[in-house]
mmCIF file of C-alpha atoms in Angstrom:
data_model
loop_
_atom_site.group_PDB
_atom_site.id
_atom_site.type_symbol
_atom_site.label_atom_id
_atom_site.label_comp_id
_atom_site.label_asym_id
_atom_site.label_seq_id
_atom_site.Cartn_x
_atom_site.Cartn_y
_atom_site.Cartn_z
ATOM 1 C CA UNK O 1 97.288 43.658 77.422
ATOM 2 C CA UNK O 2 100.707 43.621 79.270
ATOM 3 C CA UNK O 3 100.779 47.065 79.704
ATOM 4 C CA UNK O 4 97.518 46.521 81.098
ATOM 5 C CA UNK O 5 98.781 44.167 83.143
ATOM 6 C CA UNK O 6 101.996 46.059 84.496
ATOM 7 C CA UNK O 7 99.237 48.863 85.303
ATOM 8 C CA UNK O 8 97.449 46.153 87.828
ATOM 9 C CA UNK O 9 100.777 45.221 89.750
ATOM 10 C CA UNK O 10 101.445 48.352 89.594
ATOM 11 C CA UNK O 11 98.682 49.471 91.837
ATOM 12 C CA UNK O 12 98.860 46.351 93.276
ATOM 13 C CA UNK O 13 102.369 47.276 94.801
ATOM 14 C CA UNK O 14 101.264 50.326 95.533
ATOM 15 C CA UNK O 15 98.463 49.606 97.441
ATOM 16 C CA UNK O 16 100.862 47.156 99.358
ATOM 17 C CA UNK O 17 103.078 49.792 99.968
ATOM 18 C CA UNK O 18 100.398 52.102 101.595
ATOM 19 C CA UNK O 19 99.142 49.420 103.539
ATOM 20 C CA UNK O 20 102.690 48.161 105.385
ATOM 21 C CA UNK O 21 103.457 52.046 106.037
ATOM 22 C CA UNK O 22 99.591 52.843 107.439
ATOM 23 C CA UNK O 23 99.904 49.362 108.968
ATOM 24 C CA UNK O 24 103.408 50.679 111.087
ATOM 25 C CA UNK O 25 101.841 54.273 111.803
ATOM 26 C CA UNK O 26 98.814 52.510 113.650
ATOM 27 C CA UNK O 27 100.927 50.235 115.865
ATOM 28 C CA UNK O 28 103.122 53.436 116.809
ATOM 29 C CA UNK O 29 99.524 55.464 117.150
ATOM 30 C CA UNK O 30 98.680 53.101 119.181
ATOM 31 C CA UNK O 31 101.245 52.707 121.392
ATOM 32 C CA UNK O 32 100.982 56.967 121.812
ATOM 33 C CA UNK O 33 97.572 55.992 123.281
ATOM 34 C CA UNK O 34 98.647 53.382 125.052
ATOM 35 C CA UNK O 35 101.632 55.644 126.786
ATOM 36 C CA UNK O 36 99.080 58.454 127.060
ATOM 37 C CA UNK O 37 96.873 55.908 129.173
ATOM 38 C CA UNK O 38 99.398 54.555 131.420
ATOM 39 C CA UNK O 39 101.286 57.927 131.810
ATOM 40 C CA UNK O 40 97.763 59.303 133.341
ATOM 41 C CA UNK O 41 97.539 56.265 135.829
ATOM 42 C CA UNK O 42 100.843 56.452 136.904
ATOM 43 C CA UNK O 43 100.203 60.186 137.638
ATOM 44 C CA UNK O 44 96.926 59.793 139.170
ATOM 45 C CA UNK O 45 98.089 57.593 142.369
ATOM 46 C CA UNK O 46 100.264 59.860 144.535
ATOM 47 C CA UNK O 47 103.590 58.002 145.753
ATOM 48 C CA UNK O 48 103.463 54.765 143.167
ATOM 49 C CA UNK O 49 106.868 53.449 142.260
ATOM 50 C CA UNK O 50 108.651 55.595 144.064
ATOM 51 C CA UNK O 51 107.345 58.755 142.806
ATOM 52 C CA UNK O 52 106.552 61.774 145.132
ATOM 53 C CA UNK O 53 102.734 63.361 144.219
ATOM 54 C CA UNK O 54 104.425 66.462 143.255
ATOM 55 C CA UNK O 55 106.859 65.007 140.585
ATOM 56 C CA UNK O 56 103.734 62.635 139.321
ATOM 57 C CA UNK O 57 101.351 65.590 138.880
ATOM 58 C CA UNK O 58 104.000 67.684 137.012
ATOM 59 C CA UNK O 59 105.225 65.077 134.745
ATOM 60 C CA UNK O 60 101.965 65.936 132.360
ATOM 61 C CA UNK O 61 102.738 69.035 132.361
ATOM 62 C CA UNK O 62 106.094 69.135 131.594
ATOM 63 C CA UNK O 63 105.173 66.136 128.092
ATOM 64 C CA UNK O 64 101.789 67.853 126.993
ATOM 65 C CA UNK O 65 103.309 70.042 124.554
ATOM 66 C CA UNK O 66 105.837 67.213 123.016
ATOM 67 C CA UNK O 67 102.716 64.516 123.086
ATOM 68 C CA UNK O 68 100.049 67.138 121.564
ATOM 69 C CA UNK O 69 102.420 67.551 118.983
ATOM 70 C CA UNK O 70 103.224 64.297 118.175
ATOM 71 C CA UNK O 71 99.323 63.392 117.983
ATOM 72 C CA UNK O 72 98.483 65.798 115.810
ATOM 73 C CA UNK O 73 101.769 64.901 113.433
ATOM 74 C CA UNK O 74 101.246 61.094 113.898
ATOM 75 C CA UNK O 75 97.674 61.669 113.139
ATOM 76 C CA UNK O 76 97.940 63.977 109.811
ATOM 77 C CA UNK O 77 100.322 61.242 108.405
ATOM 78 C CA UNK O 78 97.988 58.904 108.819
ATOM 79 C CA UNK O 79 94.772 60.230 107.388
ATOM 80 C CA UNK O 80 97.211 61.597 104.387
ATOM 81 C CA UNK O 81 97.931 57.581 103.876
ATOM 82 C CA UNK O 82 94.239 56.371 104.103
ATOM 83 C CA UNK O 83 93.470 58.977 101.668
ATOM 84 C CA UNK O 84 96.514 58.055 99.123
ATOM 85 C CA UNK O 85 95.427 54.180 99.975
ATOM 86 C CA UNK O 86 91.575 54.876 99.211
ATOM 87 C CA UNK O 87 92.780 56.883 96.220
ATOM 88 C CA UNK O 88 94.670 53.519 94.569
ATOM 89 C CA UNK O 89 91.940 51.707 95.695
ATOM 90 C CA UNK O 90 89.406 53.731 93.455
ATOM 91 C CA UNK O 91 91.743 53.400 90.532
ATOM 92 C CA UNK O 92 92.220 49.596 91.275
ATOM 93 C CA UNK O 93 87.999 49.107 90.857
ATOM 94 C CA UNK O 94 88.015 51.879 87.332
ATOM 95 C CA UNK O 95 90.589 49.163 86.173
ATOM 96 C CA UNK O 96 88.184 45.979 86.884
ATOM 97 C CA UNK O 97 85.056 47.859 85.324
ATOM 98 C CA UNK O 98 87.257 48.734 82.412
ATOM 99 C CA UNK O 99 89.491 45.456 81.693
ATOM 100 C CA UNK O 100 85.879 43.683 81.040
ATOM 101 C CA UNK O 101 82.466 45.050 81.410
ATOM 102 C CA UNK O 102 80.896 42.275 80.614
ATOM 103 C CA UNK O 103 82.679 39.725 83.036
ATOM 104 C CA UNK O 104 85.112 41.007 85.290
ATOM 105 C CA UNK O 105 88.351 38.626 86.607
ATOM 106 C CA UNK O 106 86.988 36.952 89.548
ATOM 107 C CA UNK O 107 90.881 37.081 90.734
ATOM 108 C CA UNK O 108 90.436 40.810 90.257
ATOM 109 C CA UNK O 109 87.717 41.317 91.913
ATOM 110 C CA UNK O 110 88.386 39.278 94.651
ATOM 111 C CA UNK O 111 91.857 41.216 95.084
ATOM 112 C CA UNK O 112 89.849 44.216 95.009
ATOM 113 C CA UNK O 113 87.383 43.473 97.799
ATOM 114 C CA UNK O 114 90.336 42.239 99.828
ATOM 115 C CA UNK O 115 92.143 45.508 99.589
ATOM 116 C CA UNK O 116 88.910 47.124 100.653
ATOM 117 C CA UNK O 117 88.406 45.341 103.681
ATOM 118 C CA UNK O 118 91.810 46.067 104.713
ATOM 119 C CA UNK O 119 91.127 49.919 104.045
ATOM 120 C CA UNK O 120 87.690 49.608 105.795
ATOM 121 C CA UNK O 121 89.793 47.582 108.665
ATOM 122 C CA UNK O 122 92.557 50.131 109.110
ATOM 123 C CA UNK O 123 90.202 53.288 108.639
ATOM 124 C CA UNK O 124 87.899 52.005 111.395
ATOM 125 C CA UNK O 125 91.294 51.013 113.726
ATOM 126 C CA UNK O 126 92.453 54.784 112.947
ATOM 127 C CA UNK O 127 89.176 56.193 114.412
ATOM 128 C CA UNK O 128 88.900 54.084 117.103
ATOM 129 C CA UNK O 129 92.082 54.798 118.536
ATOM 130 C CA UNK O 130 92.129 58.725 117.719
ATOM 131 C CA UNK O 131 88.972 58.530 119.582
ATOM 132 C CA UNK O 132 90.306 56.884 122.749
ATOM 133 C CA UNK O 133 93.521 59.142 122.767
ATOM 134 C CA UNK O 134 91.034 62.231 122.363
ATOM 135 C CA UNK O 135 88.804 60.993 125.185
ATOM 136 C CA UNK O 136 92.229 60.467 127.767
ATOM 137 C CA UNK O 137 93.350 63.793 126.463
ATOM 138 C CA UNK O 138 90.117 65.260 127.940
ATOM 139 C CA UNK O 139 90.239 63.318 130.500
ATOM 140 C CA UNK O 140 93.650 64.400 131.669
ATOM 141 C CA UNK O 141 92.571 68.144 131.082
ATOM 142 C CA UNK O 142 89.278 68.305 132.981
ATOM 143 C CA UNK O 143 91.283 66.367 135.857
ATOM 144 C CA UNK O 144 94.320 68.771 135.480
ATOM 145 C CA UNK O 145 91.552 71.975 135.874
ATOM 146 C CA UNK O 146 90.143 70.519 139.189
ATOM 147 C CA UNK O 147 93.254 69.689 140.700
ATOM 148 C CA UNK O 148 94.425 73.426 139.815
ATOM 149 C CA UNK O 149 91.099 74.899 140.996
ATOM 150 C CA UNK O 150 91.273 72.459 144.205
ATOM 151 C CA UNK O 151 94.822 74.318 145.087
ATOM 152 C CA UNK O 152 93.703 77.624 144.435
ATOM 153 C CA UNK O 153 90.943 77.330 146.505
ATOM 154 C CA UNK O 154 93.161 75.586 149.084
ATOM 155 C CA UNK O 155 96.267 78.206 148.798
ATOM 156 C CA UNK O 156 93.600 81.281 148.861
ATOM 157 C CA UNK O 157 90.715 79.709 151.497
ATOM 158 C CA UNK O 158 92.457 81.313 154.293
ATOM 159 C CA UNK O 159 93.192 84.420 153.153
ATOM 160 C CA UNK O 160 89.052 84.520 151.800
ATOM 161 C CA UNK O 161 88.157 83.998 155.923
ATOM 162 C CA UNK O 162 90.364 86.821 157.228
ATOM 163 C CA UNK O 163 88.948 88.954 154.171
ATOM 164 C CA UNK O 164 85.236 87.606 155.069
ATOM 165 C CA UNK O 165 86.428 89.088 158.967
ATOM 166 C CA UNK O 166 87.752 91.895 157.967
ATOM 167 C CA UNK O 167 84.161 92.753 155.246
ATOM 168 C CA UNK O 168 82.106 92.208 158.621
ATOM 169 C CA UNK O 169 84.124 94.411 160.806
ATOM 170 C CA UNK O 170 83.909 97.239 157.807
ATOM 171 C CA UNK O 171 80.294 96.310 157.957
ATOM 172 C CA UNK O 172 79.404 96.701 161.489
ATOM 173 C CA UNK O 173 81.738 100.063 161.830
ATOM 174 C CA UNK O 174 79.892 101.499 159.010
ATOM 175 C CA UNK O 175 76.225 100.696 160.472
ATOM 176 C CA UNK O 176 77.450 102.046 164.098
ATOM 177 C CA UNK O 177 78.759 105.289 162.109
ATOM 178 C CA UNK O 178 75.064 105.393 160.542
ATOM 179 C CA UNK O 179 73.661 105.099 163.561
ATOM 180 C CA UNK O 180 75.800 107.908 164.910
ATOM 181 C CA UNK O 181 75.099 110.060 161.958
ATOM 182 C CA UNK O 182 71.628 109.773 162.717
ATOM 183 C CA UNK O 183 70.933 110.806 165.948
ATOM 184 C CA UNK O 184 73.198 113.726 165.626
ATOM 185 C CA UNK O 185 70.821 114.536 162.930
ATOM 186 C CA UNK O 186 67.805 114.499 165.452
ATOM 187 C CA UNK O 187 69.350 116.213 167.808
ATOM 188 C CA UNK O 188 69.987 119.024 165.564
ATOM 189 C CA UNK O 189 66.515 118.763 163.936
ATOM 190 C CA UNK O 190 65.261 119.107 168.226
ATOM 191 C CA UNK O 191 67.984 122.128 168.544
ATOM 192 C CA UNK O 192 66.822 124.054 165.348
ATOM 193 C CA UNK O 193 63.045 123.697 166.661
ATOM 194 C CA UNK O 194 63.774 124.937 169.980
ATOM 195 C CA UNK O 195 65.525 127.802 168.907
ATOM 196 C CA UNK O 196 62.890 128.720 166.743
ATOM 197 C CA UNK O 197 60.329 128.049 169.410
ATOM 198 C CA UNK O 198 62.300 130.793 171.396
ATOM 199 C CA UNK O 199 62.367 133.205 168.900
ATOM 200 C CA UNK O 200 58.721 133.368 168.237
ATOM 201 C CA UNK O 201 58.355 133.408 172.096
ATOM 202 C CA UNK O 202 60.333 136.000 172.461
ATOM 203 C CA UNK O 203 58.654 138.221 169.462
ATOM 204 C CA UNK O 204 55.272 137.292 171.218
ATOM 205 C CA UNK O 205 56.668 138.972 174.240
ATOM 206 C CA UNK O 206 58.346 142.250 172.820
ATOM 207 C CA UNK O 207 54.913 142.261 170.600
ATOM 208 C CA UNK O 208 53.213 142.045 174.005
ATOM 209 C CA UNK O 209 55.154 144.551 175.701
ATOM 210 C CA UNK O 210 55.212 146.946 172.867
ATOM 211 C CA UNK O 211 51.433 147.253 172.792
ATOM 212 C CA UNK O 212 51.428 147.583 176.401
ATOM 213 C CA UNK O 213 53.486 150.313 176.316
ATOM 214 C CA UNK O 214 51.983 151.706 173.357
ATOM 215 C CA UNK O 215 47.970 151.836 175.224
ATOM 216 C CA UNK O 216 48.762 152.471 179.069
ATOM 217 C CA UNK O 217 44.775 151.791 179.588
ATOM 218 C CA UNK O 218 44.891 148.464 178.347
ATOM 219 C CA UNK O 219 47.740 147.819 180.888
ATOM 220 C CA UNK O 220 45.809 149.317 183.879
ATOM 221 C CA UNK O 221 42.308 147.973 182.553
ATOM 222 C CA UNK O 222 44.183 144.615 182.364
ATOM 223 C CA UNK O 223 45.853 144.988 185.872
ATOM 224 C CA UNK O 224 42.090 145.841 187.213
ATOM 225 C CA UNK O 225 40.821 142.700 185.977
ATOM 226 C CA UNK O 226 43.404 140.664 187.472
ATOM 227 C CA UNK O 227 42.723 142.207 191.157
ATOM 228 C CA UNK O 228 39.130 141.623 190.859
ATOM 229 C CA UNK O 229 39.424 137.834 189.874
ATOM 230 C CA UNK O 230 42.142 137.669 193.143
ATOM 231 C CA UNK O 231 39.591 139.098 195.218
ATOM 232 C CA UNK O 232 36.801 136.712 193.535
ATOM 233 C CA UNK O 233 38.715 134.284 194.411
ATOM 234 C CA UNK O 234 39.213 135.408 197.692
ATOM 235 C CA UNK O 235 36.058 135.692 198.607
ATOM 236 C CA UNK O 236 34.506 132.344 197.218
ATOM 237 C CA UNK O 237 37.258 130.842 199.285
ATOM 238 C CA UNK O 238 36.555 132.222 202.482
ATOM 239 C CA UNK O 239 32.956 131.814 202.129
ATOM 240 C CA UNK O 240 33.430 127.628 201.185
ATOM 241 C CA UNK O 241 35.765 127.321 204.279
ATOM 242 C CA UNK O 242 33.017 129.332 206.302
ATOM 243 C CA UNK O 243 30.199 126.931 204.913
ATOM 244 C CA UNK O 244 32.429 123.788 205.769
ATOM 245 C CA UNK O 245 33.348 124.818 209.256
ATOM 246 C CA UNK O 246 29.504 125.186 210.279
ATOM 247 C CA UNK O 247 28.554 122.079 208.999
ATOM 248 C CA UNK O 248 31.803 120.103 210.718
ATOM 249 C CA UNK O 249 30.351 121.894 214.268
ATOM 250 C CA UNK O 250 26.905 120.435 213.325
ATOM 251 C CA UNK O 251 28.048 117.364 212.569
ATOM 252 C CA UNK O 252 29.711 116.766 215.747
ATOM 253 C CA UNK O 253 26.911 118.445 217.655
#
């Protein structure tokens, strides 16, 4: 029964032990989140205590490694604690259940349930605050990516205009060249059709001539019929100015 008893303060002290140590690494958590929190204010207002905007917006920079890694460390510690604490804890309520099934020490039990709530308490502290410090982190990141994109766009704005000139300029020399190109196209298109336009003249003609040459009484026949419309012509003429000159004179008679 003592050894049983030995085995309770045992665990007891244990438990105790795990408790003042988890109880240490959540104050210095804590005060991470708390120094993460302030930190980002004190960055976020350009020229507070004394501080030029440049020096404030580096200083994350420069501590994000060193403060990443001290989360992380400060954080696996922890949770390796809680686990060793809810570990004794389980062993602590085997030993009431085995000690006396039929009526458990209400000392025990009570002891028990106290070291519980303190597990439950510092568990739901842990979260709360790795929550917090993973919501500034975040924070700080997202704010960090805007203020990087806002002096890229800044640095590179007015070299984007003259670029946006010079695109246009390439733009509107390369539609005037177009333009170009195309009506030296037509007016080589018009060239080609009126030297083809000439050739087949000109083929008409020698075809003309040849045949002319080739029947000499076509050529005369064709000559003859040619004098007699001239003298047609001729003629109707001189008779219509003959008609209208007789019937001026009887008109003014």
């Amino acid at each position: 029964m003592a050894d049983m008893g030995n085995f309770w303060e045992d665990l007891r002290k244990q438990a105790r032990q795990l408790e003042n140590e988890i109880d240490l690494k959540l104050v210095s958590f804590s005060k991470l989140g708390t120094n993460y929190s302030s930190h980002k204010e004190f960055g976020s207002v350009p020229g507070e205590g004394g501080q030029s905007p440049s020096s404030s917006e580096s200083a994350p920079l420069l501590n994000k490694t060193s403060s990443e890694h001290m989360f992380e460390t400060m954080a696996m510690e922890i949770e390796q604690l809680v686990s060793k604490l809810q570990e004794v804890n389980d062993r602590m309520a085997d030993y009431t259940q085995n000690i006396s099934v039929s009526s458990p020490s209400a000392a025990l039990l009570h002891t028990l349930q106290r070291h519980r709530d303190i597990l439950q308490d510092y568990t739901h502290e842990f979260q709360k605050t790795k929550a917090n410090i993973t919501a500034i982190r975040e924070r700080e990141d997202l704010m960090g990516s805007v203020q990087r994109d806002i002096s890229a766009y800044k640095n590179s704005s007015g070299l984007n205009r003259r670029s946006e000139l010079y695109l246009k300029e390439h733009d509107h020399i390369r539609n005037s060249e177009r333009m170009i190109d195309e009506q030296i196209s037509v007016a080589m298109m018009t060239k080609d059709n009126m030297e083809s336009q000439k050739k087949m003249l000109s083929t008409i003609s020698q075809k003309m001539n040849s045949v002319a040459n080739r029947f000499p009484l076509i050529n005369s026949l064709m000559q003859k019929v040619n004098l007699r419309k001239r003298r047609d012509t001729i003629i109707i003429a001189s008779v219509i100015a003959t008609c209208t000159i007789i019937l001026l004179l009887y008109a003014f008679h």
